[in-house]
């Protein structure tokens, strides 16, 4: 579906990977999950029918002809409208009538001086087939003023009279109910015609306004964000993903602007008073949430793919040269996916557009993908390597949706992971095609698998598949489970089926379900049939039997490998970070928290890190122990879960952990980098759950100063950042900081500061090392950064002299050790830069001040236009990571909960980030007290529960490990 808050958080983690490790406040969103997804869903409002327009006088819609559409439309009297009592109907549409074709016309008014007065008018004719006789038509409408006198139903058979319905609104479910005295007969076709008016909202979702500055002028655009349930804010429609129809769109705009929609423009008609009507080709069958409309003054660059798809990249004129990279990536990956899925891209064109103010991350509207500028624009002089990787990933992710989501759509939102999990993983497959040297398929482990394991290791998690029935529940699914766990188990499925069987199974699934809808069982069926065709072992013929254990229950297993002479015994158990946490009983497992596990392993003597599906040993959901006879000899170490293809952790007896640690210290290159990262990640998280001694986990990072691969260094840094977060307000932080300074200073001496001629992964590793060294007090690193920054402040030319991949650290360090002069200088760069990534780099740096009053001023800015609304959400989380800012943000969040909710659509998605470091009983009580003080939690309930559970786990960690870490640090002196 869409990358929302989760995507924003991932970008922050890419930006902060050295300094702050990888922390997630959940998610959504979705997103917000928040997102969250998404936690993923910054910008999601409360779900109610607006009374601003309903009940006011309706508009008389402008038709082509002599009238002059230069003023707001005239009005007529509104007939009485009956409102259905809330909650009186099922949330799902009855679908007695089913749409076939929408003829839709929209005209946004974005030309007045006061943007609060912006609005749009429209009219729609919906051709429908009656599937069950009825006396009513039920469709969706939200925040639209329906011109009730215009509404009419017409039988499409000749010789029948129009039907004038009475109108009701269900304000809870957003239903527009047209009731008739005339029976609508099954098998007959009808059309409904509706005129309407709506507000151009100040933020998405729906049909909304956006803006940017050109000098002293504010330039406005109109754009849309329909997913998941907001096409109903743009026009009356059947707004469910499975209800596919064709759309004929006309957009009316002023002559000096352009318009864009999903399909190619087929003609334009000049109207009076500088208005132009742009007509677009009829779409193929598609869902309402994928529709898109933009009216703006943008320009474009274009290329044509090998398969003759016209591909354009749109942005504001000042940034057009920054579209070159994303355009090239998009053209190449689109062609690759056509071959990979053996299905041509079905539209004649693919547009990508970078919107200056977009509260979400990116949205895969079919034929017109909308991006936040940071996720699409790339300037080689001002955009760092991690941003380049992110632009590549987001571009690939959105294009993958053309097949998973757009062409084949989940039948309901409870299977949204089929969209997002697939796009999350397949995006890396697309990236790997064009950037082999980036090793992105290995990077997927530390960037997605590890995060998913962390998120899913708590009692407040949820299964991948969760039945949902209302909008709050839908939004809660756009989180790390749908995206990252979904992608991780899909990667695991690819491994146990084999690459070619997996690919051919996807091709079969897409071919059979194209332009239709599907559920997870449809996918399991196609992959299972393909495995039979390809002669795969009988075990994988029943894909559903395997995958249900991963999608229908939450959490995941730990596999324990126990040496018994020359044999190895395997057993599985459920992983929970806090085994004493109270299960709320929201989700029950029909499998008793046992899984079908594709297990692999290697040993020191028979070392093999290049295994495939033929090497798998299956552990069954019955939970029976497995004995592997004669597989280990002598004093060999052994490692389970090769390249961490499986979504599970592995634990060992103490002596095997010691052998692995000794190997890391003697010659870490004997173990594959992904499994080095896995050893660290598993050890530290098993220590958090009490399944492994913290002493053992600590020893896995003692070799770190000799590590030369980005992936294990990244994994280790994430765990050590957590330790730092727990200790930063204790007397141990000084000793811990000294250890970290040494751990980063040695590789800094090896790597240096110069990125010239370095490859992608070396640049990322150097950035990680340099930022860590500066953070933990390496004087040479700090002085180098401060001197570089002073040269920038004293310079007068337009070229930034600071290496683009050093810039984040230089800005951060200068702000940390500087004062208001340095802060204001960077703030000015945030306000004036023409490069979106430079704006984000500056925003991150602003959070590093150690002056309380400066941070307090920064927080106040987030509630005004001094900080763009789309950046305010990130600013809160960034300041909360600052040891000095943590309490400031918590106080500010509690004191301004309603104002924050009103500005950003929700405040709940901030909870995880703001409370991530909480680790005392006082902290826990403050969360609980604040939760109890809120009269209506809504979709914030899950965020509070997760924050409480995380804080309890942090408290337990401190109680269990403080003295152990103290003794360990003493032993290193």
PDB file of C-alpha atoms in Angstrom, residues 419-560:
ATOM      1  CA  UNK A 419       1.277  -5.496  -0.160  1.00  0.00           C
ATOM      2  CA  UNK A 420       3.772  -4.132   2.302  1.00  0.00           C
ATOM      3  CA  UNK A 421       5.738  -7.222   3.285  1.00  0.00           C
ATOM      4  CA  UNK A 422       6.324  -8.132  -0.347  1.00  0.00           C
ATOM      5  CA  UNK A 423       7.241  -4.603  -1.362  1.00  0.00           C
ATOM      6  CA  UNK A 424       9.559  -4.327   1.634  1.00  0.00           C
ATOM      7  CA  UNK A 425      11.571  -7.390   0.597  1.00  0.00           C
ATOM      8  CA  UNK A 426      11.225  -7.269  -3.182  1.00  0.00           C
ATOM      9  CA  UNK A 427      12.479  -3.670  -3.058  1.00  0.00           C
ATOM     10  CA  UNK A 428      15.853  -5.082  -2.014  1.00  0.00           C
ATOM     11  CA  UNK A 429      15.725  -7.599  -4.866  1.00  0.00           C
ATOM     12  CA  UNK A 430      15.233  -4.692  -7.272  1.00  0.00           C
ATOM     13  CA  UNK A 431      18.032  -2.717  -5.642  1.00  0.00           C
ATOM     14  CA  UNK A 432      20.358  -5.694  -5.888  1.00  0.00           C
ATOM     15  CA  UNK A 433      19.763  -5.820  -9.636  1.00  0.00           C
ATOM     16  CA  UNK A 434      21.148  -2.322 -10.184  1.00  0.00           C
ATOM     17  CA  UNK A 435      23.643  -2.020  -7.295  1.00  0.00           C
ATOM     18  CA  UNK A 436      25.308  -5.411  -6.831  1.00  0.00           C
ATOM     19  CA  UNK A 437      28.271  -3.991  -4.925  1.00  0.00           C
ATOM     20  CA  UNK A 438      25.966  -2.607  -2.213  1.00  0.00           C
ATOM     21  CA  UNK A 439      25.210  -6.165  -0.987  1.00  0.00           C
ATOM     22  CA  UNK A 440      21.685  -5.024  -0.156  1.00  0.00           C
ATOM     23  CA  UNK A 441      20.339  -8.551   0.310  1.00  0.00           C
ATOM     24  CA  UNK A 442      22.783  -8.900   3.207  1.00  0.00           C
ATOM     25  CA  UNK A 443      21.885  -5.409   4.371  1.00  0.00           C
ATOM     26  CA  UNK A 444      18.238  -6.512   4.562  1.00  0.00           C
ATOM     27  CA  UNK A 445      19.145  -8.635   7.578  1.00  0.00           C
ATOM     28  CA  UNK A 446      20.466  -5.785   9.720  1.00  0.00           C
ATOM     29  CA  UNK A 447      18.023  -3.187   8.397  1.00  0.00           C
ATOM     30  CA  UNK A 448      14.785  -5.207   8.452  1.00  0.00           C
ATOM     31  CA  UNK A 449      15.095  -8.685   9.988  1.00  0.00           C
ATOM     32  CA  UNK A 450      16.755  -7.485  13.181  1.00  0.00           C
ATOM     33  CA  UNK A 451      14.288  -4.687  13.648  1.00  0.00           C
ATOM     34  CA  UNK A 452      11.351  -7.021  13.080  1.00  0.00           C
ATOM     35  CA  UNK A 453      12.731  -9.507  15.605  1.00  0.00           C
ATOM     36  CA  UNK A 454      13.026  -6.725  18.150  1.00  0.00           C
ATOM     37  CA  UNK A 455       9.540  -5.400  17.502  1.00  0.00           C
ATOM     38  CA  UNK A 456       7.919  -8.823  17.507  1.00  0.00           C
ATOM     39  CA  UNK A 457       9.633 -10.096  20.648  1.00  0.00           C
ATOM     40  CA  UNK A 458       7.116  -8.610  23.073  1.00  0.00           C
ATOM     41  CA  UNK A 459       3.760  -9.706  24.427  1.00  0.00           C
ATOM     42  CA  UNK A 460       2.048  -6.618  22.978  1.00  0.00           C
ATOM     43  CA  UNK A 461       2.911  -7.638  19.404  1.00  0.00           C
ATOM     44  CA  UNK A 462       0.339  -9.058  16.991  1.00  0.00           C
ATOM     45  CA  UNK A 463       0.198 -11.684  14.242  1.00  0.00           C
ATOM     46  CA  UNK A 464       0.956 -10.684  10.664  1.00  0.00           C
ATOM     47  CA  UNK A 465      -2.647 -11.455   9.763  1.00  0.00           C
ATOM     48  CA  UNK A 466      -5.155  -9.690  12.011  1.00  0.00           C
ATOM     49  CA  UNK A 467      -8.876  -9.326  11.233  1.00  0.00           C
ATOM     50  CA  UNK A 468      -9.835  -5.635  11.168  1.00  0.00           C
ATOM     51  CA  UNK A 469     -13.210  -3.981  10.894  1.00  0.00           C
ATOM     52  CA  UNK A 470     -12.744  -0.235  11.385  1.00  0.00           C
ATOM     53  CA  UNK A 471     -10.362   2.507  10.386  1.00  0.00           C
ATOM     54  CA  UNK A 472      -8.468   2.654  13.695  1.00  0.00           C
ATOM     55  CA  UNK A 473      -7.740  -1.058  13.448  1.00  0.00           C
ATOM     56  CA  UNK A 474      -6.711  -0.698   9.795  1.00  0.00           C
ATOM     57  CA  UNK A 475      -4.172   2.001  10.610  1.00  0.00           C
ATOM     58  CA  UNK A 476      -2.654  -0.022  13.428  1.00  0.00           C
ATOM     59  CA  UNK A 477      -1.656  -2.715  10.924  1.00  0.00           C
ATOM     60  CA  UNK A 478       0.728  -0.386   9.122  1.00  0.00           C
ATOM     61  CA  UNK A 479       3.640  -1.208  11.387  1.00  0.00           C
ATOM     62  CA  UNK A 480       6.878  -3.127  11.567  1.00  0.00           C
ATOM     63  CA  UNK A 481       5.007  -6.432  11.640  1.00  0.00           C
ATOM     64  CA  UNK A 482       3.310  -5.898   8.265  1.00  0.00           C
ATOM     65  CA  UNK A 483       6.380  -4.346   6.659  1.00  0.00           C
ATOM     66  CA  UNK A 484       9.504  -5.847   8.163  1.00  0.00           C
ATOM     67  CA  UNK A 485       8.325  -9.117   9.663  1.00  0.00           C
ATOM     68  CA  UNK A 486       6.201  -9.615   6.552  1.00  0.00           C
ATOM     69  CA  UNK A 487       9.253  -9.040   4.362  1.00  0.00           C
ATOM     70  CA  UNK A 488      11.410 -11.258   6.575  1.00  0.00           C
ATOM     71  CA  UNK A 489       9.119 -14.300   6.409  1.00  0.00           C
ATOM     72  CA  UNK A 490       8.772 -13.813   2.644  1.00  0.00           C
ATOM     73  CA  UNK A 491      12.571 -13.914   2.381  1.00  0.00           C
ATOM     74  CA  UNK A 492      12.499 -17.087   4.491  1.00  0.00           C
ATOM     75  CA  UNK A 493       9.859 -18.559   2.187  1.00  0.00           C
ATOM     76  CA  UNK A 494      12.007 -17.763  -0.855  1.00  0.00           C
ATOM     77  CA  UNK A 495      14.856 -19.638   0.818  1.00  0.00           C
ATOM     78  CA  UNK A 496      12.916 -22.824   1.598  1.00  0.00           C
ATOM     79  CA  UNK A 497      11.254 -22.925  -1.836  1.00  0.00           C
ATOM     80  CA  UNK A 498      14.377 -21.996  -3.775  1.00  0.00           C
ATOM     81  CA  UNK A 499      14.813 -18.809  -5.784  1.00  0.00           C
ATOM     82  CA  UNK A 500      13.411 -20.087  -9.072  1.00  0.00           C
ATOM     83  CA  UNK A 501      10.396 -21.876  -7.612  1.00  0.00           C
ATOM     84  CA  UNK A 502       9.610 -18.795  -5.564  1.00  0.00           C
ATOM     85  CA  UNK A 503       9.828 -16.544  -8.616  1.00  0.00           C
ATOM     86  CA  UNK A 504       7.771 -18.828 -10.842  1.00  0.00           C
ATOM     87  CA  UNK A 505       5.194 -19.226  -8.079  1.00  0.00           C
ATOM     88  CA  UNK A 506       4.828 -15.455  -7.868  1.00  0.00           C
ATOM     89  CA  UNK A 507       4.425 -15.301 -11.636  1.00  0.00           C
ATOM     90  CA  UNK A 508       1.684 -17.922 -11.460  1.00  0.00           C
ATOM     91  CA  UNK A 509      -0.077 -16.029  -8.658  1.00  0.00           C
ATOM     92  CA  UNK A 510       0.048 -12.709 -10.535  1.00  0.00           C
ATOM     93  CA  UNK A 511      -1.090 -14.229 -13.827  1.00  0.00           C
ATOM     94  CA  UNK A 512      -4.092 -15.887 -12.202  1.00  0.00           C
ATOM     95  CA  UNK A 513      -5.097 -12.915 -10.043  1.00  0.00           C
ATOM     96  CA  UNK A 514      -4.290  -9.945 -12.312  1.00  0.00           C
ATOM     97  CA  UNK A 515      -6.803  -7.064 -12.003  1.00  0.00           C
ATOM     98  CA  UNK A 516      -8.485  -8.968  -9.178  1.00  0.00           C
ATOM     99  CA  UNK A 517      -8.106  -9.534  -5.465  1.00  0.00           C
ATOM    100  CA  UNK A 518      -6.451 -12.226  -3.390  1.00  0.00           C
ATOM    101  CA  UNK A 519      -5.771 -13.456   0.113  1.00  0.00           C
ATOM    102  CA  UNK A 520      -2.721 -15.092   1.623  1.00  0.00           C
ATOM    103  CA  UNK A 521      -4.227 -18.522   0.977  1.00  0.00           C
ATOM    104  CA  UNK A 522      -4.305 -17.760  -2.751  1.00  0.00           C
ATOM    105  CA  UNK A 523      -0.588 -17.032  -2.619  1.00  0.00           C
ATOM    106  CA  UNK A 524       0.171 -20.194  -0.613  1.00  0.00           C
ATOM    107  CA  UNK A 525      -1.805 -22.202  -3.173  1.00  0.00           C
ATOM    108  CA  UNK A 526       0.104 -20.822  -6.166  1.00  0.00           C
ATOM    109  CA  UNK A 527       3.497 -21.321  -4.526  1.00  0.00           C
ATOM    110  CA  UNK A 528       2.571 -24.834  -3.428  1.00  0.00           C
ATOM    111  CA  UNK A 529       1.437 -25.835  -6.910  1.00  0.00           C
ATOM    112  CA  UNK A 530       4.645 -24.433  -8.365  1.00  0.00           C
ATOM    113  CA  UNK A 531       6.721 -26.410  -5.886  1.00  0.00           C
ATOM    114  CA  UNK A 532       4.986 -29.590  -7.105  1.00  0.00           C
ATOM    115  CA  UNK A 533       5.629 -28.658 -10.737  1.00  0.00           C
ATOM    116  CA  UNK A 534       9.302 -28.056  -9.941  1.00  0.00           C
ATOM    117  CA  UNK A 535       9.675 -31.369  -8.112  1.00  0.00           C
ATOM    118  CA  UNK A 536      10.439 -29.859  -4.733  1.00  0.00           C
ATOM    119  CA  UNK A 537      10.295 -32.045  -1.578  1.00  0.00           C
ATOM    120  CA  UNK A 538       6.795 -32.921  -0.389  1.00  0.00           C
ATOM    121  CA  UNK A 539       7.337 -30.913   2.794  1.00  0.00           C
ATOM    122  CA  UNK A 540       7.040 -27.624   0.909  1.00  0.00           C
ATOM    123  CA  UNK A 541       4.084 -28.626  -1.258  1.00  0.00           C
ATOM    124  CA  UNK A 542       1.755 -27.480   1.530  1.00  0.00           C
ATOM    125  CA  UNK A 543       2.998 -23.910   1.847  1.00  0.00           C
ATOM    126  CA  UNK A 544      -0.076 -22.948   3.875  1.00  0.00           C
ATOM    127  CA  UNK A 545       0.764 -25.486   6.587  1.00  0.00           C
ATOM    128  CA  UNK A 546       4.175 -23.895   6.994  1.00  0.00           C
ATOM    129  CA  UNK A 547       3.282 -20.248   6.610  1.00  0.00           C
ATOM    130  CA  UNK A 548       0.197 -20.259   8.812  1.00  0.00           C
ATOM    131  CA  UNK A 549       2.505 -20.812  11.778  1.00  0.00           C
ATOM    132  CA  UNK A 550       4.325 -17.588  10.868  1.00  0.00           C
ATOM    133  CA  UNK A 551       1.351 -15.403   9.909  1.00  0.00           C
ATOM    134  CA  UNK A 552      -1.447 -16.472  12.273  1.00  0.00           C
ATOM    135  CA  UNK A 553       0.438 -16.262  15.571  1.00  0.00           C
ATOM    136  CA  UNK A 554       2.652 -13.509  16.910  1.00  0.00           C
ATOM    137  CA  UNK A 555       6.264 -13.688  18.078  1.00  0.00           C
ATOM    138  CA  UNK A 556       8.776 -16.276  16.856  1.00  0.00           C
ATOM    139  CA  UNK A 557      10.906 -19.172  18.157  1.00  0.00           C
ATOM    140  CA  UNK A 558      14.344 -19.572  19.631  1.00  0.00           C
ATOM    141  CA  UNK A 559      16.085 -22.738  18.459  1.00  0.00           C
ATOM    142  CA  UNK A 560      18.419 -24.239  21.045  1.00  0.00           C
TER     143      UNK A 560
END
